[in-house]
PDB file of C-alpha atoms in Angstrom:
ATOM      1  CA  UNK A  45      27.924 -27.221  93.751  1.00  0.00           C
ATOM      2  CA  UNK A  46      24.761 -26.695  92.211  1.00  0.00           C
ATOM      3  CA  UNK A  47      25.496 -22.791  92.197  1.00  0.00           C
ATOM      4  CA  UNK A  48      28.706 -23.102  90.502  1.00  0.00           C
ATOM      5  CA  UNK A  49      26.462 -24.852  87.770  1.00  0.00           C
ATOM      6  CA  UNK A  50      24.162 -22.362  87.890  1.00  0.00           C
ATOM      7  CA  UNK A  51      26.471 -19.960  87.455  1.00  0.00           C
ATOM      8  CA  UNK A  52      28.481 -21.788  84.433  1.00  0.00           C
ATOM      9  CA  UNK A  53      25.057 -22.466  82.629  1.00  0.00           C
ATOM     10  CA  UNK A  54      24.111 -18.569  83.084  1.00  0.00           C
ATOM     11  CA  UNK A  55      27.780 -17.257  81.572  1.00  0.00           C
ATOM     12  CA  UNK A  56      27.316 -19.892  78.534  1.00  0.00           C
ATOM     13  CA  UNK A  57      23.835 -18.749  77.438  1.00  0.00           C
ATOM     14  CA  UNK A  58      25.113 -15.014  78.014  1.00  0.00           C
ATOM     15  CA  UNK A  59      27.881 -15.912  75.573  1.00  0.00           C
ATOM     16  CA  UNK A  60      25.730 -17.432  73.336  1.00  0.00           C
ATOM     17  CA  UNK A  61      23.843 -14.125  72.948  1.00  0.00           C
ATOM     18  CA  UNK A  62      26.348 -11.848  72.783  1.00  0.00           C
ATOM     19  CA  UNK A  63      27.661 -13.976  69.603  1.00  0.00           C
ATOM     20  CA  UNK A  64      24.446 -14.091  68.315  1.00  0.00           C
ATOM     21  CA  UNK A  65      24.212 -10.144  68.529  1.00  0.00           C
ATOM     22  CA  UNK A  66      27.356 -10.025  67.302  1.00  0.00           C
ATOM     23  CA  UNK A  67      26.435 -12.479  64.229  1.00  0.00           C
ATOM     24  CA  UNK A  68      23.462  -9.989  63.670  1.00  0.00           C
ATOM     25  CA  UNK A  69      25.244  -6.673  63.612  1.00  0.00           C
ATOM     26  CA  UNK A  70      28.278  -8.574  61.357  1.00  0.00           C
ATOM     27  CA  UNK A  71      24.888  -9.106  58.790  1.00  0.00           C
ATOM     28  CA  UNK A  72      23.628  -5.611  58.783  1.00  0.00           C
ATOM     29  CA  UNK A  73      27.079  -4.099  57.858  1.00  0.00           C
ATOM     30  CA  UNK A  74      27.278  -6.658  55.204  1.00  0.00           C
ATOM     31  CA  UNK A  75      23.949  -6.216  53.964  1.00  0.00           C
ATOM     32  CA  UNK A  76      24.685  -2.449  53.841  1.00  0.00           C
ATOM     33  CA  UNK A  77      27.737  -2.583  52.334  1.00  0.00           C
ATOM     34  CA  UNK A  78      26.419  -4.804  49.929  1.00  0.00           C
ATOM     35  CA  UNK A  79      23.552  -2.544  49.051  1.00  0.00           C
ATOM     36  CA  UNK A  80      26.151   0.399  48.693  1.00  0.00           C
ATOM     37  CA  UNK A  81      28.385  -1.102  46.421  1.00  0.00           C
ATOM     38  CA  UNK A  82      25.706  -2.491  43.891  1.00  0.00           C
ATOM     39  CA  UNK A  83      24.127   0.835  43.512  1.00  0.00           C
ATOM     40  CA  UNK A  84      24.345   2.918  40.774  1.00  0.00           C
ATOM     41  CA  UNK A  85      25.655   6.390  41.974  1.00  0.00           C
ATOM     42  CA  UNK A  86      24.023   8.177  39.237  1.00  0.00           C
ATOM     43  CA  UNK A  87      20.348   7.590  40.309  1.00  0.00           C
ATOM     44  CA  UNK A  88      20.007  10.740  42.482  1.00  0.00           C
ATOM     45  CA  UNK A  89      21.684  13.026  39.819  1.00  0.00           C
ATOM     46  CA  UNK A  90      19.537  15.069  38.525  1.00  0.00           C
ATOM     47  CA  UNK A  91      19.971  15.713  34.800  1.00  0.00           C
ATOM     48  CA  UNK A  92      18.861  19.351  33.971  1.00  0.00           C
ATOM     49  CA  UNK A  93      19.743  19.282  30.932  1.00  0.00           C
ATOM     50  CA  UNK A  94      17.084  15.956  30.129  1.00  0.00           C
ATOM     51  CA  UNK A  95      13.395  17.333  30.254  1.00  0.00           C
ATOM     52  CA  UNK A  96      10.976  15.485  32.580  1.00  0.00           C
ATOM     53  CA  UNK A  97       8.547  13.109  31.091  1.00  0.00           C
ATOM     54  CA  UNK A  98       5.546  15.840  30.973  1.00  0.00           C
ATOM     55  CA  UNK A  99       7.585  18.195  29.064  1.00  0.00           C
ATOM     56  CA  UNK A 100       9.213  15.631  26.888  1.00  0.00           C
ATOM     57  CA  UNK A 101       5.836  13.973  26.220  1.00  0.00           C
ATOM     58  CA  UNK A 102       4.445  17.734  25.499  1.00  0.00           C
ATOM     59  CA  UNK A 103       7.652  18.899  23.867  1.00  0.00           C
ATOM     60  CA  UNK A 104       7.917  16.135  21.301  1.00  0.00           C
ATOM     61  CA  UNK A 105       4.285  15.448  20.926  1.00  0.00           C
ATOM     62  CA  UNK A 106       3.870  19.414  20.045  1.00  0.00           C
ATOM     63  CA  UNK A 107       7.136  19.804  18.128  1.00  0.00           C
ATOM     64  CA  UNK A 108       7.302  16.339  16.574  1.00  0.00           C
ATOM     65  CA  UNK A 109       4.058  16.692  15.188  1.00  0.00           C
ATOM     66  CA  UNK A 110       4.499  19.817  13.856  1.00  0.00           C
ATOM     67  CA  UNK A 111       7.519  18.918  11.988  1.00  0.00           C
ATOM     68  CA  UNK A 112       5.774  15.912  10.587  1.00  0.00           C
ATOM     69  CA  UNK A 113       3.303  18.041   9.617  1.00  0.00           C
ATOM     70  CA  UNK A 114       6.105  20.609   7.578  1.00  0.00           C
ATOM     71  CA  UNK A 115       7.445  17.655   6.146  1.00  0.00           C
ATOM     72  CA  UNK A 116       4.458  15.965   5.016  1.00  0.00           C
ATOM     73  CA  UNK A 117       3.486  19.272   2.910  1.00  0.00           C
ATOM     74  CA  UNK A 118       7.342  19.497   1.583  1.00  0.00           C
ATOM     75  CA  UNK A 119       6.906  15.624   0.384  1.00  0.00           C
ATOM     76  CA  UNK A 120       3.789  16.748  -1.489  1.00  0.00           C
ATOM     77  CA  UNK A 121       5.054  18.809  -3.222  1.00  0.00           C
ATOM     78  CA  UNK A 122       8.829  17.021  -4.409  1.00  0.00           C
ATOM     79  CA  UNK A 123       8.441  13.490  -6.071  1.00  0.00           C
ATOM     80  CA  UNK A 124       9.893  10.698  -3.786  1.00  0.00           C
ATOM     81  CA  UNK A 125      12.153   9.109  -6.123  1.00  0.00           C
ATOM     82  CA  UNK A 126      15.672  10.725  -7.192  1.00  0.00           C
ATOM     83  CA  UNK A 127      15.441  13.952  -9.674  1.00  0.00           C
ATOM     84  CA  UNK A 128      18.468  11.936 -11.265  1.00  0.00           C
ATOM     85  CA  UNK A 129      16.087   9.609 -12.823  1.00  0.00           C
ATOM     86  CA  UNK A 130      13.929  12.407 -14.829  1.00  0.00           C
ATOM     87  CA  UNK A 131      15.224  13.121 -18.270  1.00  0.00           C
ATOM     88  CA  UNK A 132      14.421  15.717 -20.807  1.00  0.00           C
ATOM     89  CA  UNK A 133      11.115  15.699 -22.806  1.00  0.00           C
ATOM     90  CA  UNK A 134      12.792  16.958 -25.897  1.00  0.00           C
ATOM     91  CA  UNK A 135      16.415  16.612 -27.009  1.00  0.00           C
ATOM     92  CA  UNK A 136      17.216  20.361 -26.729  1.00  0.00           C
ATOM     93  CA  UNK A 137      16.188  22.098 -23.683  1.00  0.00           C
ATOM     94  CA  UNK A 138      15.658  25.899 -24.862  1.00  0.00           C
ATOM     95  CA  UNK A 139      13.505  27.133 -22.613  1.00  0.00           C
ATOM     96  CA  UNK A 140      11.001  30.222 -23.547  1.00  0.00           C
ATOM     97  CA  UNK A 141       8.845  30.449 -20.610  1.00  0.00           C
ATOM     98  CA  UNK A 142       9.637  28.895 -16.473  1.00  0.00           C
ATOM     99  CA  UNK A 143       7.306  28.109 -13.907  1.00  0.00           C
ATOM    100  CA  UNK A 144       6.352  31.741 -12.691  1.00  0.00           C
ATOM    101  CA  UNK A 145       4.248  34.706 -12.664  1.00  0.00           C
ATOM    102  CA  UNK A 146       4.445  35.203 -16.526  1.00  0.00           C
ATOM    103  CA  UNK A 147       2.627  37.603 -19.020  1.00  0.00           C
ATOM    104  CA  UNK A 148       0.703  35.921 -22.062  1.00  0.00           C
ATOM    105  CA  UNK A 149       1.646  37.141 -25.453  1.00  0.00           C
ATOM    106  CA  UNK A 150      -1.486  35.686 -26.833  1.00  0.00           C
ATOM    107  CA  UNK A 151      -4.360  36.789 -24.006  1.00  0.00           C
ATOM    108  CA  UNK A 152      -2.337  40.021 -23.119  1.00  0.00           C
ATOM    109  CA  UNK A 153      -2.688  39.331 -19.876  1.00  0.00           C
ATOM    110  CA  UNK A 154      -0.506  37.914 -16.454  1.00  0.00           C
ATOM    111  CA  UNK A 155      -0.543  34.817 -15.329  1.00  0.00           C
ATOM    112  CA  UNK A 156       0.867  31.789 -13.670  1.00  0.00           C
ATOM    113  CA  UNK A 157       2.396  29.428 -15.919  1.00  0.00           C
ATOM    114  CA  UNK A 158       2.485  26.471 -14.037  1.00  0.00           C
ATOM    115  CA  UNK A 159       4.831  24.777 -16.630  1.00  0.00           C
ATOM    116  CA  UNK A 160       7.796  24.916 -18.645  1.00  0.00           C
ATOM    117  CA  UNK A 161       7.809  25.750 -22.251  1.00  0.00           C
ATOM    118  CA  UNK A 162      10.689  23.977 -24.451  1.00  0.00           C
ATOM    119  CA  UNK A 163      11.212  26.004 -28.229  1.00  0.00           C
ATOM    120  CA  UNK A 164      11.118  23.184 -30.968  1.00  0.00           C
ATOM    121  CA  UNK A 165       9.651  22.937 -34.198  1.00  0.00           C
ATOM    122  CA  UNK A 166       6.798  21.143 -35.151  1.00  0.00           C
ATOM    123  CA  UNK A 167       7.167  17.326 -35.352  1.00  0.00           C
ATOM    124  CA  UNK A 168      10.009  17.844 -33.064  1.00  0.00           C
ATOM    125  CA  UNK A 169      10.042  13.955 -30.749  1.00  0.00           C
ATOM    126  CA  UNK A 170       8.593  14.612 -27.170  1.00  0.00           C
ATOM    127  CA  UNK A 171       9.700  11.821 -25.184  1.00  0.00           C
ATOM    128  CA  UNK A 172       8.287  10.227 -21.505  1.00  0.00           C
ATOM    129  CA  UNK A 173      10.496  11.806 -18.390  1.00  0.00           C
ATOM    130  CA  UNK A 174      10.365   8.461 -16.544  1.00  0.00           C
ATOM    131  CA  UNK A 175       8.712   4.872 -16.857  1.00  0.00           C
ATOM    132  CA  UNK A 176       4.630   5.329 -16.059  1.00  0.00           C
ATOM    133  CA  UNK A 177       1.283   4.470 -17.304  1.00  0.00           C
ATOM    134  CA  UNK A 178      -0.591   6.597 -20.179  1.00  0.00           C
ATOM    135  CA  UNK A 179      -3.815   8.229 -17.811  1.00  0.00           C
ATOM    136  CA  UNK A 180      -5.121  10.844 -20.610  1.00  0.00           C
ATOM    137  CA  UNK A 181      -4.992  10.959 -24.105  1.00  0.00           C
ATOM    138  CA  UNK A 182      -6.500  14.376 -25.915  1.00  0.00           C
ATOM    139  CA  UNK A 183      -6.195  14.592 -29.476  1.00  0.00           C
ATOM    140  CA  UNK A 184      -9.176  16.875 -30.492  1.00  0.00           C
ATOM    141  CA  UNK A 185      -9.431  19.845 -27.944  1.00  0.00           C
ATOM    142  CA  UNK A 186     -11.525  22.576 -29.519  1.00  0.00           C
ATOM    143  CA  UNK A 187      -8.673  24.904 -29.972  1.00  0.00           C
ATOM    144  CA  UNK A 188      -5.872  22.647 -30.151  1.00  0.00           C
ATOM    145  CA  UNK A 189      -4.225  22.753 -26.730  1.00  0.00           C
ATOM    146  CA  UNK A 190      -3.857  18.650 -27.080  1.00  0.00           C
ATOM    147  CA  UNK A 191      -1.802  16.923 -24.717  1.00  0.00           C
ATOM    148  CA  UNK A 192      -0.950  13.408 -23.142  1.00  0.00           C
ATOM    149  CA  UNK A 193      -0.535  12.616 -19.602  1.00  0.00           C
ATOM    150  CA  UNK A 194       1.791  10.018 -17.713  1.00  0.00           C
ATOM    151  CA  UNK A 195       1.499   8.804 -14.247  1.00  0.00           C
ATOM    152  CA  UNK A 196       4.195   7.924 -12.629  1.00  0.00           C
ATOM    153  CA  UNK A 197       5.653   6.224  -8.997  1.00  0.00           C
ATOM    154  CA  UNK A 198       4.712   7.944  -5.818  1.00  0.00           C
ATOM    155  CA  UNK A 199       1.626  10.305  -6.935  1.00  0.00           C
ATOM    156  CA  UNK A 200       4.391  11.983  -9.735  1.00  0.00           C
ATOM    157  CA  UNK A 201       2.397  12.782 -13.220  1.00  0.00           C
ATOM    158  CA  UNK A 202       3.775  14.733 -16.460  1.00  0.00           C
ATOM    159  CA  UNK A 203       1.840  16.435 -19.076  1.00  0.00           C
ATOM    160  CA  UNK A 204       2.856  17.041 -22.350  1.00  0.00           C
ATOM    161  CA  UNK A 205       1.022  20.100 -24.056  1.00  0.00           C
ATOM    162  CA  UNK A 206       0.856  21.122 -27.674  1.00  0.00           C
ATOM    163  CA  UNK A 207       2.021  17.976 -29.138  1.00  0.00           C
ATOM    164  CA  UNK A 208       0.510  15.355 -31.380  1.00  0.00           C
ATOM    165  CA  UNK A 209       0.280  12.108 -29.491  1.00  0.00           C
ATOM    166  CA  UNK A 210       2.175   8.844 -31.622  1.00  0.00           C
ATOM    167  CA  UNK A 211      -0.441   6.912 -33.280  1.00  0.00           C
ATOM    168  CA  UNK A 212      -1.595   3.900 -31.566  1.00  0.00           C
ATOM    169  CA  UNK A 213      -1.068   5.343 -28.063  1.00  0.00           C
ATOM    170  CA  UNK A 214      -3.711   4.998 -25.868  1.00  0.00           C
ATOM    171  CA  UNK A 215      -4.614   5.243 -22.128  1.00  0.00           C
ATOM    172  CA  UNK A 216      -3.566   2.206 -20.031  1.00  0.00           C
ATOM    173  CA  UNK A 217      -0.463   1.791 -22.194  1.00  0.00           C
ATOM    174  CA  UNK A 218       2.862   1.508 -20.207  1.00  0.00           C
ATOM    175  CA  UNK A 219       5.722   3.987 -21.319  1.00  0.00           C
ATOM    176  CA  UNK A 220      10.026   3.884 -20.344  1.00  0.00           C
ATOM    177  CA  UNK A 221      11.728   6.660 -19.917  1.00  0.00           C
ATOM    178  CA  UNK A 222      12.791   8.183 -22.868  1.00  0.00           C
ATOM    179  CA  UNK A 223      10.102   6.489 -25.246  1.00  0.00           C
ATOM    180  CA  UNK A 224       8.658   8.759 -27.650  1.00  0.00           C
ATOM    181  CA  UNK A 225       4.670   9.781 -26.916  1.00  0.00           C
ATOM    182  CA  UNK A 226       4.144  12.132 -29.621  1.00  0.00           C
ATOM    183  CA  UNK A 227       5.320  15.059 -31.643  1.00  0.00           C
ATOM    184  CA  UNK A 228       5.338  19.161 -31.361  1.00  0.00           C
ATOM    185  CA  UNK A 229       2.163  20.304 -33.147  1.00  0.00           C
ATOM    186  CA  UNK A 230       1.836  23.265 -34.968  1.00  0.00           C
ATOM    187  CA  UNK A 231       1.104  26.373 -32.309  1.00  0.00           C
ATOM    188  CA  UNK A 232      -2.708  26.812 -31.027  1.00  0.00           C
ATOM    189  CA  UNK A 233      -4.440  27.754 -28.074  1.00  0.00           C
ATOM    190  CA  UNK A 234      -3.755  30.079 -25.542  1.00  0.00           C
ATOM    191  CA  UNK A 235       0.045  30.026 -26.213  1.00  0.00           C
ATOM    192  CA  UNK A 236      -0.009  30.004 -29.898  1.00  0.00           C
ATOM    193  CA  UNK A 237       1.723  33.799 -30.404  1.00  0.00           C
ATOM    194  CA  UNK A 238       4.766  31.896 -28.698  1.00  0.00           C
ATOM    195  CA  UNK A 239       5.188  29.977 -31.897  1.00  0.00           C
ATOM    196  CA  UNK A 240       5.627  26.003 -31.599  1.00  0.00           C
ATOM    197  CA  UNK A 241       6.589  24.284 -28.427  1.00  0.00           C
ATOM    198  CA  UNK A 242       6.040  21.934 -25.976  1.00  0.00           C
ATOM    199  CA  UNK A 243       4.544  23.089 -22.732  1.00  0.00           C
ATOM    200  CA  UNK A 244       5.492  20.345 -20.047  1.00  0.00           C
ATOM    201  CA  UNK A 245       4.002  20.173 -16.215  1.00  0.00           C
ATOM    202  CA  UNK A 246       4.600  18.181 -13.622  1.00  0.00           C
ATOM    203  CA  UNK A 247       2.002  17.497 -10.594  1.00  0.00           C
ATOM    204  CA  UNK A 248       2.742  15.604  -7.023  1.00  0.00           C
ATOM    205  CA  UNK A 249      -0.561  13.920  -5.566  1.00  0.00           C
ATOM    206  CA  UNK A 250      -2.296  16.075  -7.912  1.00  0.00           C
ATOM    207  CA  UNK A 251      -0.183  19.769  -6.801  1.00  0.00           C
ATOM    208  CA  UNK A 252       1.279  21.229  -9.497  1.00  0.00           C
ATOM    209  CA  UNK A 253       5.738  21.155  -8.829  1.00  0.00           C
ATOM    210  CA  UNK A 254       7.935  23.035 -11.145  1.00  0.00           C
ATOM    211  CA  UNK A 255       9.898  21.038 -13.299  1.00  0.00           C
ATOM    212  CA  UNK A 256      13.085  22.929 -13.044  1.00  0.00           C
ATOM    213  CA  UNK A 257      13.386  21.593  -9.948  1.00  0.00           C
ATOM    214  CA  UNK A 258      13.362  17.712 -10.996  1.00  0.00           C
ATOM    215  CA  UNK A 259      14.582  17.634 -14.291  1.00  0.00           C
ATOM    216  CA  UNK A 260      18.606  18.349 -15.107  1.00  0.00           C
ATOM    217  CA  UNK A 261      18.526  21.078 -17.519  1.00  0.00           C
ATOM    218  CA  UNK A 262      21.907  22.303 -18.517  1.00  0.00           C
ATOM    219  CA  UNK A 263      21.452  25.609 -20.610  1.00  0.00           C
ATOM    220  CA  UNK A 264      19.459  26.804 -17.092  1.00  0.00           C
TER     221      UNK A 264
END
């Protein structure tokens, strides 16, 4: 009697083991299949076409800065704010002499004219391009080459050669587009075989820019 309860105690722990092992291996596959499911298939694709983190740090550090760099010397040289807002310094834009490589009637010699010339008589109006503050004021240069100068937003200045500045301008005065700053003189200096006119430059954080490039100037 006491072997048949041997016996009976032996088969019930035996079947308690084999459903624990069979509780186990039911918890792996779930855990796996779990695992699978939830994974995202694309993290052993390897993307040729996407540059590993050494080039792309290289690649963009190299190439990125040296764009920035292109850019930065383009943005010198090209005022920030719209060429839209410029206007003419004089009414009538007749233009004698561009921004170029230019020969000077009156030295007989070549040069760059880093400026545009505009034909007018004298006391012809010259007028301020955009809103800005008066920086320089010269009314008595030895051989007459007097001219005012404007700054405006973003490191943008225009100069307005040959002209007669409007009495009671002064430096430190604020100007709007289109007010008047002075009038045509009579020709002098070292344009004065091209007759009277206005010689006009523009500058960008103290570069010289042709004005062509900002100003709308229809009879081009």
């Amino acid at each position: 009697m006491k072997e048949e309860n041997k016996k009976s105690k032996k088969k019930i722990l035996l079947t308690y083991l084999i459903l624990a092992a069979c509780l186990l291996v039911i918890a792996a596959i779930t855990v796996t299949v779990i695992f699978t499911v939830n994974r995202n298939p694309n993290d052993n694709i390897i993307d040729n076409n996407r540059p590993d983190d050494g080039n792309q740090g290289g690649n963009n550090g190299g190439n990125q800065g040296g764009n920035n760099g292109d850019n930065d010397d383009n943005q010198d040289d090209k005022p920030t704010i719209s060429p839209d807002s410029y206007i003419l310094p004089v009414e009538t834009a007749s233009i004698t002499t561009r921004y170029d490589f230019v020969h000077d009637v009156t030295l007989d010699r070549y040069k760059v004219h880093t400026g545009m010339d505009f034909e007018g008589k004298a006391g012809t109006e010259v007028c301020a391009v955009q809103d800005g503050t008066v920086i320089d004021i010269v009314t008595d240069h030895i051989i007459g080459e007097n001219y005012v100068t404007v700054s405006h937003a973003n490191g943008v200045t225009s100069t307005y050669k040959y002209i007669e500045a409007k009495e009671g301008l002064k430096k430190g005065d604020s100007v709007k587009r289109g007010d008047v700053l002075g009038k045509i003189a009579p020709a002098a200096g070292v344009e004065m075989k091209q007759g009277d006119h206005l010689h006009f430059e523009m500058s960008v954080n103290g570069k010289p820019a042709d004005p062509d490039v900002y100003l709308d100037i229809s009879e081009k």
